[in-house]
mmCIF file of C-alpha atoms and ligand atoms in Angstrom:
data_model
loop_
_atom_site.group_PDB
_atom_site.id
_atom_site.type_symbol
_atom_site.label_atom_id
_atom_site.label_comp_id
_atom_site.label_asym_id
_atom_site.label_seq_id
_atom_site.Cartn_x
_atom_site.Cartn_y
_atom_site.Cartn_z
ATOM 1 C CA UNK G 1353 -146.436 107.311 55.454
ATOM 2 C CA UNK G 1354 -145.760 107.929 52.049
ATOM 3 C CA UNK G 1355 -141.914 109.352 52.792
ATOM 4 C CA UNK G 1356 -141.418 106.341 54.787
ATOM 5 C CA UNK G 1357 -142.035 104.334 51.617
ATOM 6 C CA UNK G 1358 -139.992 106.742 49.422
ATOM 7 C CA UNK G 1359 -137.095 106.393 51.740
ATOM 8 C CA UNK G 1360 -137.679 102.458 52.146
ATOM 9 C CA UNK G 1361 -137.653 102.188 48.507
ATOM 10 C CA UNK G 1362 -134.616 104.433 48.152
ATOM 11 C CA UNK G 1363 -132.570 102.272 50.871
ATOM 12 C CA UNK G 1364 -133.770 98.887 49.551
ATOM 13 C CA UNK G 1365 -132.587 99.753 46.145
ATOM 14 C CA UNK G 1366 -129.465 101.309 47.175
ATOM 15 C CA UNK G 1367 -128.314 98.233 49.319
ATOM 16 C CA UNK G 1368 -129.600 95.875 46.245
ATOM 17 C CA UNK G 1369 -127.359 97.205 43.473
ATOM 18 C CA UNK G 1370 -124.514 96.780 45.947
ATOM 19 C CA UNK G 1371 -125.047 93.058 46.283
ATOM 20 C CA UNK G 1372 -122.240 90.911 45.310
ATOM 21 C CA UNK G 1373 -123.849 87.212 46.202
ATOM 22 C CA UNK G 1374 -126.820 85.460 45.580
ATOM 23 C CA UNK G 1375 -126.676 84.721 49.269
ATOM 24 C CA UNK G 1376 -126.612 88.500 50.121
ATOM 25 C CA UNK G 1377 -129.443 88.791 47.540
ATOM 26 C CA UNK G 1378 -131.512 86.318 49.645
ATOM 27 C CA UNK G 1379 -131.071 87.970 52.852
ATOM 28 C CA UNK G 1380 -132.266 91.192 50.852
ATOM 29 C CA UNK G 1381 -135.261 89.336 49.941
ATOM 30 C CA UNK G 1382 -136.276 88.345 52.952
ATOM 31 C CA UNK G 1383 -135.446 91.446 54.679
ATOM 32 C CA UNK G 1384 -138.073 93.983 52.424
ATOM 33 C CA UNK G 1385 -140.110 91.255 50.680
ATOM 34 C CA UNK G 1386 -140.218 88.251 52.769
ATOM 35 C CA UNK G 1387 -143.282 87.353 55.314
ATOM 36 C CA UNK G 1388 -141.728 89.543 57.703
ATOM 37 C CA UNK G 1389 -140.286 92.007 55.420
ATOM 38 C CA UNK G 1390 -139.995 95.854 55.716
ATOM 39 C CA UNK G 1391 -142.683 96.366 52.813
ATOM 40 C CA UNK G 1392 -145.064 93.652 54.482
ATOM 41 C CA UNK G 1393 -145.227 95.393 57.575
ATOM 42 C CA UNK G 1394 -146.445 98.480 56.045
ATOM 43 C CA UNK G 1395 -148.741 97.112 53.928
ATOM 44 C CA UNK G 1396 -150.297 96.025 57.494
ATOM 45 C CA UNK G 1397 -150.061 98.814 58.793
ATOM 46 C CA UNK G 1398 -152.298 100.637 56.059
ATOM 47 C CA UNK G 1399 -155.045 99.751 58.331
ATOM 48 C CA UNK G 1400 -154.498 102.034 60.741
ATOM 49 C CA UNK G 1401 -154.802 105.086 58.473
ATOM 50 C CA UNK G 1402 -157.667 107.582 58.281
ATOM 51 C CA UNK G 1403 -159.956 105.795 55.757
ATOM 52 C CA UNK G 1404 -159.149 108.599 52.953
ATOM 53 C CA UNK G 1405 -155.349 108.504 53.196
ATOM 54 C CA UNK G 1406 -155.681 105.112 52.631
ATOM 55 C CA UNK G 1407 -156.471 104.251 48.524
ATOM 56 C CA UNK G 1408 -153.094 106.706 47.853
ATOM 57 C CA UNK G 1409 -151.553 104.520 50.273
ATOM 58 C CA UNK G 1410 -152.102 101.760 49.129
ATOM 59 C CA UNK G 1411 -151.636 102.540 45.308
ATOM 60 C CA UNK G 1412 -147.938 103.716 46.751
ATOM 61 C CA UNK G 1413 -147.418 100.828 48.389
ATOM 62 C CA UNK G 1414 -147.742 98.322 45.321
ATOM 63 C CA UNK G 1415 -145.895 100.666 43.082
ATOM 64 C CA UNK G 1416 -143.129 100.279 45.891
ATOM 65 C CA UNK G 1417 -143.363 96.352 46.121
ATOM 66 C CA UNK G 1418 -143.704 95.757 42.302
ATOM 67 C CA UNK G 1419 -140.580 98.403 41.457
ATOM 68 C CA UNK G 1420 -138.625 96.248 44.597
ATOM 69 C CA UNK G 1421 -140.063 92.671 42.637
ATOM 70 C CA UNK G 1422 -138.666 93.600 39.079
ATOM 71 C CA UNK G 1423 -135.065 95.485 40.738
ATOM 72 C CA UNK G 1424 -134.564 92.082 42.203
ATOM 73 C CA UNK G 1425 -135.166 90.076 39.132
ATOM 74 C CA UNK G 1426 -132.911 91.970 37.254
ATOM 75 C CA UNK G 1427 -130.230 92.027 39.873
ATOM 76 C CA UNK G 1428 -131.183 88.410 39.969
ATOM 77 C CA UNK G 1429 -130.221 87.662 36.336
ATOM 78 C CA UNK G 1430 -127.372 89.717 36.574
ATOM 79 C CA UNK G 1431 -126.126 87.661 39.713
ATOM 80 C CA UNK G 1432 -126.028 84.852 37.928
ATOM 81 C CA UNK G 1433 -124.543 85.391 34.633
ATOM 82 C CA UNK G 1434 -121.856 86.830 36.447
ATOM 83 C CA UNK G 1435 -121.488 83.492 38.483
ATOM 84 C CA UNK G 1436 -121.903 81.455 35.045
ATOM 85 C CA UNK G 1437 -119.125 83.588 33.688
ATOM 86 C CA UNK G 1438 -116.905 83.078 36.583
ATOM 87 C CA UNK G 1439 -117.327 79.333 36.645
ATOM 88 C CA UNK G 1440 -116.982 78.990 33.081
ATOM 89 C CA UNK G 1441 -113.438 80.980 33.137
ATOM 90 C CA UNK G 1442 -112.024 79.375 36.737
ATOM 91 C CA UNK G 1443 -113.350 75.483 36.029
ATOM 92 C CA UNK G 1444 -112.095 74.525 33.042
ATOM 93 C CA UNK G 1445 -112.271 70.580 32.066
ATOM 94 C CA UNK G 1446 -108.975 69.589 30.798
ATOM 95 C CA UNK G 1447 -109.683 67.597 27.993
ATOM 96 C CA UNK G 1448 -106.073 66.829 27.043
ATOM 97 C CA UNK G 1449 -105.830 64.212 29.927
ATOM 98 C CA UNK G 1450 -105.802 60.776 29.074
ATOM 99 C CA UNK G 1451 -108.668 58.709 29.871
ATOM 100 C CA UNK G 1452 -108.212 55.677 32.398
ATOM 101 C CA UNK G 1453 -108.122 52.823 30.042
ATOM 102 C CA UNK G 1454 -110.882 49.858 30.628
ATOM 103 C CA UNK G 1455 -108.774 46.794 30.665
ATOM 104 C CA UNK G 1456 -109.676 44.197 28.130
ATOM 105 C CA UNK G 1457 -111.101 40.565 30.112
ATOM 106 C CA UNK G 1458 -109.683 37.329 29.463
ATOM 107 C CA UNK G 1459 -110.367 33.772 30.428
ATOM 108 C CA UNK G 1460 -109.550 32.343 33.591
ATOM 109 C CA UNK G 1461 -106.933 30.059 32.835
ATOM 110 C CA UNK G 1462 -109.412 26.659 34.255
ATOM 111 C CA UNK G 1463 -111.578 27.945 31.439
ATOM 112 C CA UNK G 1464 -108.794 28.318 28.746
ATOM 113 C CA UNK G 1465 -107.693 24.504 29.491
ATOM 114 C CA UNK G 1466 -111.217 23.652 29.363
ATOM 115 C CA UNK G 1467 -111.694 25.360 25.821
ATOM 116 C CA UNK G 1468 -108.452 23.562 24.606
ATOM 117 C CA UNK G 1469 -110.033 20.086 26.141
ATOM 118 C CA UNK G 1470 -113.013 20.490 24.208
ATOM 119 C CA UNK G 1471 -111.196 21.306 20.691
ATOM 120 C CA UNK G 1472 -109.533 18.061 21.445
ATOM 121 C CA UNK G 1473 -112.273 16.039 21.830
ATOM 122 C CA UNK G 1474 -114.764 18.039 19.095
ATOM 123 C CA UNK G 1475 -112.191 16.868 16.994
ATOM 124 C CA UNK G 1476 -112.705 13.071 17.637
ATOM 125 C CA UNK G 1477 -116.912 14.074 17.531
ATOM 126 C CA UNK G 1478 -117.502 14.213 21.215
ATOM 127 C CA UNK G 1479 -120.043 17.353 21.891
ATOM 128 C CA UNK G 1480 -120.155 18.652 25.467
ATOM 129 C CA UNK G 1481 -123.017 18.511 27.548
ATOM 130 C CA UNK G 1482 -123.306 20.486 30.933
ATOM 131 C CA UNK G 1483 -124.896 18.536 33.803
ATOM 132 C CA UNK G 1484 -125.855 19.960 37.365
ATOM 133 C CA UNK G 1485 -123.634 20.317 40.484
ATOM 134 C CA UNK G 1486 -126.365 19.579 42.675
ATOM 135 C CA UNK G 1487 -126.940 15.988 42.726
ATOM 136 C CA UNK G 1488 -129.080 13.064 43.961
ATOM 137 C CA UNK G 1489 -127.295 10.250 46.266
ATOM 138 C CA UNK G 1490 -129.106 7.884 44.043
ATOM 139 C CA UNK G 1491 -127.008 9.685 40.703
ATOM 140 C CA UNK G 1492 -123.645 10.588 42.552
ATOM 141 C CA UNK G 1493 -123.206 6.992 44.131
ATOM 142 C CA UNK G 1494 -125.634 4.309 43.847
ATOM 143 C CA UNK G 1495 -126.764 4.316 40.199
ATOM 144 C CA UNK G 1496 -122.957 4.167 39.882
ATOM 145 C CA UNK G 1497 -122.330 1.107 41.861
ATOM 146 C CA UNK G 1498 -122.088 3.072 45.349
ATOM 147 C CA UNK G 1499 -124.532 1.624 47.441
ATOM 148 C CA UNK G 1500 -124.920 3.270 51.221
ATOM 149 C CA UNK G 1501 -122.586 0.415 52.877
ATOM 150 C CA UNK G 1502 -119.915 0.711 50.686
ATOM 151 C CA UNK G 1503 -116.611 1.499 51.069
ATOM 152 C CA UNK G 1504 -115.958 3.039 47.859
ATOM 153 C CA UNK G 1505 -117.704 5.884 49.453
ATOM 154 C CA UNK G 1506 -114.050 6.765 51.528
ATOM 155 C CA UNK G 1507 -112.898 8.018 48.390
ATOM 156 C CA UNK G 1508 -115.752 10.602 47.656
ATOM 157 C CA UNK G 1509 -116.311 12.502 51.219
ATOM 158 C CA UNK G 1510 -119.116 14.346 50.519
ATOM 159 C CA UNK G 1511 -120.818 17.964 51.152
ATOM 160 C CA UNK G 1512 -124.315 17.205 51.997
ATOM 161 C CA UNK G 1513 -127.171 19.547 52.095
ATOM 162 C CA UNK G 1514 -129.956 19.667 54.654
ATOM 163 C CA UNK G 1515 -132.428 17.726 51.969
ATOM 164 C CA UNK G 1516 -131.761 13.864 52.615
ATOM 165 C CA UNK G 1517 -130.220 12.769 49.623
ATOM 166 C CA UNK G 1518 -129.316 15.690 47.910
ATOM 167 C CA UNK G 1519 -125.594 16.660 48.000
ATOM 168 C CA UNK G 1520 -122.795 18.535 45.942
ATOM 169 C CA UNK G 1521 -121.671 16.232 43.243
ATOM 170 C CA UNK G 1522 -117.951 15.099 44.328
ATOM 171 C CA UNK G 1523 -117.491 13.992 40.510
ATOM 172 C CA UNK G 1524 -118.995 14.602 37.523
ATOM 173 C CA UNK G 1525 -119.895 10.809 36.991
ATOM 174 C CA UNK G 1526 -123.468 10.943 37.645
ATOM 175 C CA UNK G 1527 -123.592 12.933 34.500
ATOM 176 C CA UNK G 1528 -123.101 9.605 32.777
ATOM 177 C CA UNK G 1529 -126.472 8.441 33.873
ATOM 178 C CA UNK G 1530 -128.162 11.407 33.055
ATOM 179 C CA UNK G 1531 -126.891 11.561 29.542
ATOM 180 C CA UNK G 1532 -127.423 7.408 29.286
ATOM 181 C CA UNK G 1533 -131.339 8.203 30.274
ATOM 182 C CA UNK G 1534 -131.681 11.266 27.750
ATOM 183 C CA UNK G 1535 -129.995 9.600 24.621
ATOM 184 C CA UNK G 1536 -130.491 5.826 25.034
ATOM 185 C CA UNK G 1537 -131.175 3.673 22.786
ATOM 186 C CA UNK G 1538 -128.375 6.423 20.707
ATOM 187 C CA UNK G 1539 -124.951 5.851 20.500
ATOM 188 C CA UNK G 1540 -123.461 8.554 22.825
ATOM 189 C CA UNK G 1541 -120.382 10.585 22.353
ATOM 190 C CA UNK G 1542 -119.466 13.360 25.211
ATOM 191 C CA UNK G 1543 -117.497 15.412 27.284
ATOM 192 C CA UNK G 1544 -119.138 16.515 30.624
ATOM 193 C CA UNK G 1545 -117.711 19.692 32.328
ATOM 194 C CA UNK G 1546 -117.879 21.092 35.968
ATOM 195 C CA UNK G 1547 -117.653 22.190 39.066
ATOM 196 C CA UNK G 1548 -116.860 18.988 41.818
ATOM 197 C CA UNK G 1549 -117.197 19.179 45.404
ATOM 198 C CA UNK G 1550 -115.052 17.029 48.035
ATOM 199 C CA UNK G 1551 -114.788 17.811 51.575
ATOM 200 C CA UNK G 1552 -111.499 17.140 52.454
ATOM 201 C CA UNK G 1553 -108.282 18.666 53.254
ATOM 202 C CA UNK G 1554 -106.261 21.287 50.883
ATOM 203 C CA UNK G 1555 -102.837 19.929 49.610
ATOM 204 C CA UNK G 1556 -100.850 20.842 46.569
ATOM 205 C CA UNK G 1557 -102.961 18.397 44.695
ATOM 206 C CA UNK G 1558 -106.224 19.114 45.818
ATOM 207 C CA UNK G 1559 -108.933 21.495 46.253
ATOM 208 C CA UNK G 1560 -112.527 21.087 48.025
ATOM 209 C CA UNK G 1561 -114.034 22.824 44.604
ATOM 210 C CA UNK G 1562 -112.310 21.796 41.398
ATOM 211 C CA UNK G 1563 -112.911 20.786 37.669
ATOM 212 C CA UNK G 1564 -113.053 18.084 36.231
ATOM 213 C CA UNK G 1565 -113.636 16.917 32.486
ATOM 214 C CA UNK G 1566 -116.172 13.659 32.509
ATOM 215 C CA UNK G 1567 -115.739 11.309 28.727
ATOM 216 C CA UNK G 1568 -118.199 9.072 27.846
ATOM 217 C CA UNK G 1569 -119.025 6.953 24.809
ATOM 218 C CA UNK G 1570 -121.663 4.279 24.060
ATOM 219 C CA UNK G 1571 -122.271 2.315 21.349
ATOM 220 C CA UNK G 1572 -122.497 -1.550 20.185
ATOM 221 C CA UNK G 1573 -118.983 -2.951 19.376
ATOM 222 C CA UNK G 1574 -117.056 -0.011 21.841
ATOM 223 C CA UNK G 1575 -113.663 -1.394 23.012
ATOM 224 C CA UNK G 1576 -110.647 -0.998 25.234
ATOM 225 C CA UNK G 1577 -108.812 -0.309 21.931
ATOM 226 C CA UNK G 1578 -111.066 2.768 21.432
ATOM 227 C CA UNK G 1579 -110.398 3.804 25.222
ATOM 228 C CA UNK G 1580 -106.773 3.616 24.552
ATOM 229 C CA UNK G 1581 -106.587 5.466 21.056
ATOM 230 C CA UNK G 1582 -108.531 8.234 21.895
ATOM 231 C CA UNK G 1583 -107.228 8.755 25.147
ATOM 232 C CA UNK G 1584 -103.700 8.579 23.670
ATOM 233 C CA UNK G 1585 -104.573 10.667 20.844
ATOM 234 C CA UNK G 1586 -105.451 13.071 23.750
ATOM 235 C CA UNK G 1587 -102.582 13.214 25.666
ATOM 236 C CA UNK G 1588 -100.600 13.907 22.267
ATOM 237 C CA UNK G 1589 -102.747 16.783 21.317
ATOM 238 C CA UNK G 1590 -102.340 18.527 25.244
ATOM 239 C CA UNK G 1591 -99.128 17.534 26.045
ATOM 240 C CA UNK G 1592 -97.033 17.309 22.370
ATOM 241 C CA UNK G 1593 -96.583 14.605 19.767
ATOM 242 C CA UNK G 1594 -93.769 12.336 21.268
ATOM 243 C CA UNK G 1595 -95.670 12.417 24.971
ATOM 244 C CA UNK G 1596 -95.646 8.004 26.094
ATOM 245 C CA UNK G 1597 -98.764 6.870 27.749
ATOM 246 C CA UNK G 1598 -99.254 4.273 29.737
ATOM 247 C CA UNK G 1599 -102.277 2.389 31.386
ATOM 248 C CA UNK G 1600 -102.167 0.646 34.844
ATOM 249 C CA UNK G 1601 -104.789 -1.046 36.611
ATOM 250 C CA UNK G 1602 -107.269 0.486 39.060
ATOM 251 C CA UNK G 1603 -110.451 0.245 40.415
ATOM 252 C CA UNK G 1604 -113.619 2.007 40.171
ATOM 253 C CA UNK G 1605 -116.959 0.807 41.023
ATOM 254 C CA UNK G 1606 -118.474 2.080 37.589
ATOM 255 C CA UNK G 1607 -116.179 0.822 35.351
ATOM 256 C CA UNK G 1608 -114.668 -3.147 34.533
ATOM 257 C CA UNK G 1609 -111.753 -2.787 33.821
ATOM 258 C CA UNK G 1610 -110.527 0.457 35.375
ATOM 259 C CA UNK G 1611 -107.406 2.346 34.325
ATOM 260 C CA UNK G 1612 -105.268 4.912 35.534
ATOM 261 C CA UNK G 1613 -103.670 6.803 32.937
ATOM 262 C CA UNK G 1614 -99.971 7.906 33.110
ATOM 263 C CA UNK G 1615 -97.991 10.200 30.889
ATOM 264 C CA UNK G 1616 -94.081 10.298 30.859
ATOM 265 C CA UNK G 1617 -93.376 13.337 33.184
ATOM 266 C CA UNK G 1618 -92.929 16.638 31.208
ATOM 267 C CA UNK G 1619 -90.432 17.794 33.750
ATOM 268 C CA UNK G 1620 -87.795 15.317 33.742
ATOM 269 C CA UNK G 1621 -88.793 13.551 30.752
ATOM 270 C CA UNK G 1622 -89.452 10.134 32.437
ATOM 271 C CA UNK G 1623 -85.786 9.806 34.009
ATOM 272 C CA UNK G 1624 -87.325 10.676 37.653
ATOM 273 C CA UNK G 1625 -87.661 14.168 39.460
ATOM 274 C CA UNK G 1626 -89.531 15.465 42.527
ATOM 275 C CA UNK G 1627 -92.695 16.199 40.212
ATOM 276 C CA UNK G 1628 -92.930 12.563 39.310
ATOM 277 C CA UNK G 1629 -91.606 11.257 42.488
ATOM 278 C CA UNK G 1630 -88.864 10.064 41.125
ATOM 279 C CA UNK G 1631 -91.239 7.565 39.055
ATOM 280 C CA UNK G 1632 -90.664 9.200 35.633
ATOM 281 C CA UNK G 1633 -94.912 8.967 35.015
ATOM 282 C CA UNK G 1634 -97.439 11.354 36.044
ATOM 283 C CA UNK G 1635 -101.301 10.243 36.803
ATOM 284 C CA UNK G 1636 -103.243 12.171 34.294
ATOM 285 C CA UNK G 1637 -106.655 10.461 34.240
ATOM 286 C CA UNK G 1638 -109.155 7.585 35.767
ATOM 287 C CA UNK G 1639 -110.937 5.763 33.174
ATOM 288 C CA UNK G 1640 -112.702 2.629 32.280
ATOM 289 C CA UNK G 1641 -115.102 0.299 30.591
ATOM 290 C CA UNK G 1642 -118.328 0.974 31.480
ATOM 291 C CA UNK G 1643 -119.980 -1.483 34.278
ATOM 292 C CA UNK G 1644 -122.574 -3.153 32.658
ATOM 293 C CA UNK G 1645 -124.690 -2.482 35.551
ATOM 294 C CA UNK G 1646 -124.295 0.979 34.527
ATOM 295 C CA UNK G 1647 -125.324 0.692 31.183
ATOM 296 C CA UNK G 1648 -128.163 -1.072 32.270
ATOM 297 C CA UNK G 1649 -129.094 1.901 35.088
ATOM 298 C CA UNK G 1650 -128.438 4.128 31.963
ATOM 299 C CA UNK G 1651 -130.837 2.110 29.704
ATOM 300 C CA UNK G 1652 -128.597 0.236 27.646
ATOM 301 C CA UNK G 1653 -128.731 -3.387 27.667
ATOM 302 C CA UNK G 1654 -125.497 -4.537 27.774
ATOM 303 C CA UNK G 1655 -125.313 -8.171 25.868
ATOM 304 C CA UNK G 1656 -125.456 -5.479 22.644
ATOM 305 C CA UNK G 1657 -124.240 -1.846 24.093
ATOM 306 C CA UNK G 1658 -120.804 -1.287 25.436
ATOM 307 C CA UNK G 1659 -118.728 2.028 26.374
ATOM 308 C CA UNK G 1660 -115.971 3.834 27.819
ATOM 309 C CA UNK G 1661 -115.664 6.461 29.845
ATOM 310 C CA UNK G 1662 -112.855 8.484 31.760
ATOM 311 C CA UNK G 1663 -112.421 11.767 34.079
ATOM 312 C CA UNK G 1664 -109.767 14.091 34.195
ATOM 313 C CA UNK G 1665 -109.172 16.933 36.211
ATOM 314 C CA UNK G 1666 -108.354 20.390 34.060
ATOM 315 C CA UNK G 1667 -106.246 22.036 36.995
ATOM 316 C CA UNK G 1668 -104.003 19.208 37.288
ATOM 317 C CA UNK G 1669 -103.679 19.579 33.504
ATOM 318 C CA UNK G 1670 -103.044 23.251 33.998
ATOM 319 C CA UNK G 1671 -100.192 22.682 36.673
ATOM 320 C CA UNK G 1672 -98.456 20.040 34.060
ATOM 321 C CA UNK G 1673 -98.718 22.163 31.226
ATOM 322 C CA UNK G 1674 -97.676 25.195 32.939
ATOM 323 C CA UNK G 1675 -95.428 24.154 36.252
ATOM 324 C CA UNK G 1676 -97.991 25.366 38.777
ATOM 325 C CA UNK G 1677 -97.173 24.452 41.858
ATOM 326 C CA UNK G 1678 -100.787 24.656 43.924
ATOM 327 C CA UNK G 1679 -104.216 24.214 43.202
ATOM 328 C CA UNK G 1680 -104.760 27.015 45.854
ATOM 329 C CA UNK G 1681 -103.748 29.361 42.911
ATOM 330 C CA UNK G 1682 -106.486 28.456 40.755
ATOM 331 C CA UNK G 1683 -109.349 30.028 42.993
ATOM 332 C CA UNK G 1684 -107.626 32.288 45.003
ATOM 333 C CA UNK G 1685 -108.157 35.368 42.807
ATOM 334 C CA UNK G 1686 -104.572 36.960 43.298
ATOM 335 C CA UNK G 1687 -104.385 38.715 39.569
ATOM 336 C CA UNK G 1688 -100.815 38.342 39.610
ATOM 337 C CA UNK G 1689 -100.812 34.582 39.102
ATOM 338 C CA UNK G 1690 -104.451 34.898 36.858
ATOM 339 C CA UNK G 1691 -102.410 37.978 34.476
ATOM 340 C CA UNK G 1692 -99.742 35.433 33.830
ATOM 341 C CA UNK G 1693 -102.375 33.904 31.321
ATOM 342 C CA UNK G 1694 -103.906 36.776 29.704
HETATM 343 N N1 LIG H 1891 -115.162 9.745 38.688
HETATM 344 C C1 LIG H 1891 -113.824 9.263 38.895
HETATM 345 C C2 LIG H 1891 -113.166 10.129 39.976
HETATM 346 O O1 LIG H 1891 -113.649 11.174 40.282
HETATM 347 C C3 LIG H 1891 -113.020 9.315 37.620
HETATM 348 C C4 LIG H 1891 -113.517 8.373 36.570
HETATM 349 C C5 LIG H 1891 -114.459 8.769 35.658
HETATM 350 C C6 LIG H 1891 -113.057 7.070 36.500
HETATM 351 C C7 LIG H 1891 -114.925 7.904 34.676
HETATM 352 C C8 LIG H 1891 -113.501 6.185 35.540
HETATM 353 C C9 LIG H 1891 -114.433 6.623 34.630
HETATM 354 O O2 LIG H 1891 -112.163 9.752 40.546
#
């Protein structure tokens, strides 16, 4: 018995100081000191000894396990700063290499001709107030002049949602009553911003999401002169100094009288080119008195309030400014058209 565990103990050590791996080291575990280890199965088999072999034994055999326990450790420890060492010379981080550069943002170029509308306008003391997207019927059309029957309604097709009488504003008009009901009896002076909604085909011109820019000011003595000046004054600021406006009649429900406002093309210059049509104007802008029904809806009684108000779209502002061809590129996320105004 006890030359059994000399030579076990001579073998297991021999075999451990050869190990190169801590997998091999493992396996060696297992193999004498594991459950079902060489040294376990002797310890189990000290029962079968005559009772007075057996305390000498067993001393022997825990001298043998605890010399096997501490040989291992050490090989352990020496496993593994050998490993650290060889890591530490083969992987080496090479921190020479450049870094991959983070790419500074920059505003989407809807929002940059938004931010140069607003100046504009801050300028003449409008302040901007955001209004939802997510309308009534009652604000979108009828508050506006837009009852159920009429026909006004062809020009607005409309995304609904399942809640009777809630729908995805198709302009942002119904802004003008909410701002009327917050500030009335004050004089008003604002620019309304947002996303519009309008089921209807894509062309060159038009999207089923766009901008648009809403303008509306209230007060008492607020005139068709005041439309006109700032409105001009506008179209100076966006489009250069010696830009010729011009205002010809139209028709919305919400305002009396209704104007379209045109702008000598930038393209040809007003002498006539595929842009324009060969009209020498381009439509910039809808715009009008405000109905005094409207003012009324809004709060305003209108023997002693007037306004104006007027709605632009920013893209079609964008494609002047810059000779963009489609509104497709605005919201199609190709970077190659978006980088063009970082
Ligand atoms: N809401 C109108 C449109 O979407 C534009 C407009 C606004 C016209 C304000 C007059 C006054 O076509």
């Amino acid at each position: 018995m006890l030359d059994q565990l000399n030579g076990l103990e001579k073998t297991a050590l021999d075999e451990l100081h050869s190990l190169a791996s801590m997998e091999a080291l493992e396996a060696w575990r297992l193999a004498y000191l594991g459950r079902k280890g060489s040294l376990t199965s002797v310890l189990r088999s000290l029962g079968k000894l005559p009772p007075e072999q057996r305390p000498a034994a067993g001393r022997e055999t825990n001298r043998v396990k605890l010399a096997l326990e501490q040989a291992y450790g050490e090989q352990a420890a020496a496993l593994k700063r050998e490993q650290t060492l060889r890591q530490l010379s083969q992987e080496q981080i090479d921190v020479t290499l450049p870094g991959r550069p983070v790419e500074p943002g920059y505003l989407h170029v809807s929002t940059q001709t938004l931010c140069e509308i607003y100046a504009i306008f801050a300028a003449m003391g409008f302040q901007v107030v955001e209004t939802p997207e997510v309308e009534t019927d009652n604000n979108n059309f009828q508050l506006l002049n837009i009852p159920p029957y009429h026909p006004a309604r062809d020009m607005w097709s409309t995304f609904h949602t399942t809640r009777e009488g809630v729908l995805l504003r198709t302009h942002t008009s119904p802004g003008q009553i909410r701002v009327m009901r917050q500030y009335c009896p004050e004089p008003i002076r604002v620019i309304l911003p947002g996303k519009c909604y309008r089921y209807e085909q894509v062309t060159a011109r038009h999207e089923s999401m766009f901008y648009q820019v809403e303008g509306l000011a209230v007060g008492r003595h607020v005139t068709m002169g005041d439309l006109k000046g700032v409105l001009t004054h506008f179209a100076r600021q966006m489009f250069g100094a010696n830009r010729k406006v011009r205002f010809r009649c139209s028709y919305f429900p919400f305002t009396e009288p209704s104007a379209e406002m045109d702008m000598d093309c930038i393209i040809c210059g007003g002498k006539g080119c595929r842009v324009c049509e060969h009209t020498g104007w381009l439509e910039i802008l809808g715009s009008g008195m405000v109905h005094p029904q409207v003012l009324k809806n809004g709060g305003y009684d209108p023997a002693v309030y007037s306004g104006f108000a007027f709605g632009m779209g920013p893209e079609r502002i964008a494609m002047l400014k810059h000779g963009i061809e489609h509104i497709r590129y605005f919201f199609a996320n190709d970077l190659r058209f978006l980088q063009q105004f970082a």
